[in-house]
Amino acid sequence: MEKKTKIVLTVIAAVLLLALIAGGFYLKSVAEYKAKVEAITFTSPDLAQLPDGTYEGSFDAGIVAARVHVFIEDHTIVRIDILEHKNGKGKPAEAVIANMVGGQTTAVEAVAGATNSSKVLRKAVENALEAGPVR
């Protein structure tokens, strides 16, 4: 075999090996993400027990993560601000925020096509309410 051919084949083999390794890491991260989202449990905090204030919470599932501020006045969710939402294609899930404010509960339906992002946002809000007011 010619020297140039050997070099080209070696480079191709190295690139393929690197692609396989990178693909393996990606598949592992996707599997971990899916497992973390599947493991989410919800508690639906009792608003009647919450003092007025601003609550901050987050939830990170790897590929999807969220950080929120929840504003409580007179045992009512008056506003939820999304401070960060790493969502891939799950931006439509942000509709759950209005649904939580409108329904005065974190127990809302996920947005079709953005179920995982919906769950992450809901859990971030729950985590905020469970952590207590920051101010």
Short mmCIF file of C-alpha atoms in Angstrom, two decimals, residues 82-134:
data_model
loop_
_atom_site.label_atom_id
_atom_site.label_comp_id
_atom_site.label_asym_id
_atom_site.label_seq_id
_atom_site.Cartn_x
_atom_site.Cartn_y
_atom_site.Cartn_z
CA ILE A 82 -38.34 32.65 34.33
CA LEU A 83 -34.77 33.70 35.05
CA GLU A 84 -33.25 30.92 32.97
CA HIS A 85 -34.70 28.15 30.82
CA LYS A 86 -32.22 25.93 29.01
CA ASN A 87 -34.76 24.08 26.91
CA GLY A 88 -33.57 22.76 23.57
CA LYS A 89 -36.83 22.77 21.62
CA GLY A 90 -38.99 23.06 24.76
CA LYS A 91 -39.67 26.81 24.70
CA PRO A 92 -43.45 26.21 24.27
CA ALA A 93 -43.39 24.65 27.77
CA GLU A 94 -43.16 28.15 29.20
CA ALA A 95 -46.97 28.27 28.87
CA VAL A 96 -47.14 26.23 32.10
CA ILE A 97 -46.06 29.37 33.95
CA ALA A 98 -49.25 31.22 33.01
CA ASN A 99 -51.24 28.08 33.80
CA MET A 100 -49.73 27.89 37.30
CA VAL A 101 -50.49 31.55 37.98
CA GLY A 102 -54.00 31.25 36.53
CA GLY A 103 -54.79 28.03 38.37
CA GLN A 104 -52.97 28.99 41.58
CA THR A 105 -51.30 25.60 41.64
CA THR A 106 -48.20 23.86 40.40
CA ALA A 107 -50.32 20.84 39.45
CA VAL A 108 -50.86 21.77 35.82
CA GLU A 109 -50.81 19.72 32.64
CA ALA A 110 -47.62 19.56 30.60
CA VAL A 111 -47.53 21.32 27.24
CA ALA A 112 -47.86 18.76 24.45
CA GLY A 113 -44.58 18.37 22.61
CA ALA A 114 -42.66 19.96 25.48
CA THR A 115 -43.43 17.56 28.31
CA ASN A 116 -39.93 17.36 29.76
CA SER A 117 -39.42 21.12 29.76
CA SER A 118 -42.87 21.50 31.35
CA LYS A 119 -41.87 19.11 34.14
CA VAL A 120 -38.58 20.93 34.72
CA LEU A 121 -40.34 24.31 34.96
CA ARG A 122 -42.98 22.92 37.33
CA LYS A 123 -40.28 21.39 39.53
CA ALA A 124 -38.29 24.64 39.60
CA VAL A 125 -41.43 26.47 40.83
CA GLU A 126 -42.11 23.78 43.43
CA ASN A 127 -38.49 23.90 44.60
CA ALA A 128 -38.80 27.67 44.99
CA LEU A 129 -41.96 27.41 47.08
CA GLU A 130 -40.50 24.63 49.23
CA ALA A 131 -37.28 26.58 49.86
CA GLY A 132 -39.05 29.58 51.38
CA PRO A 133 -38.86 33.25 50.58
CA VAL A 134 -35.50 34.82 49.77
#
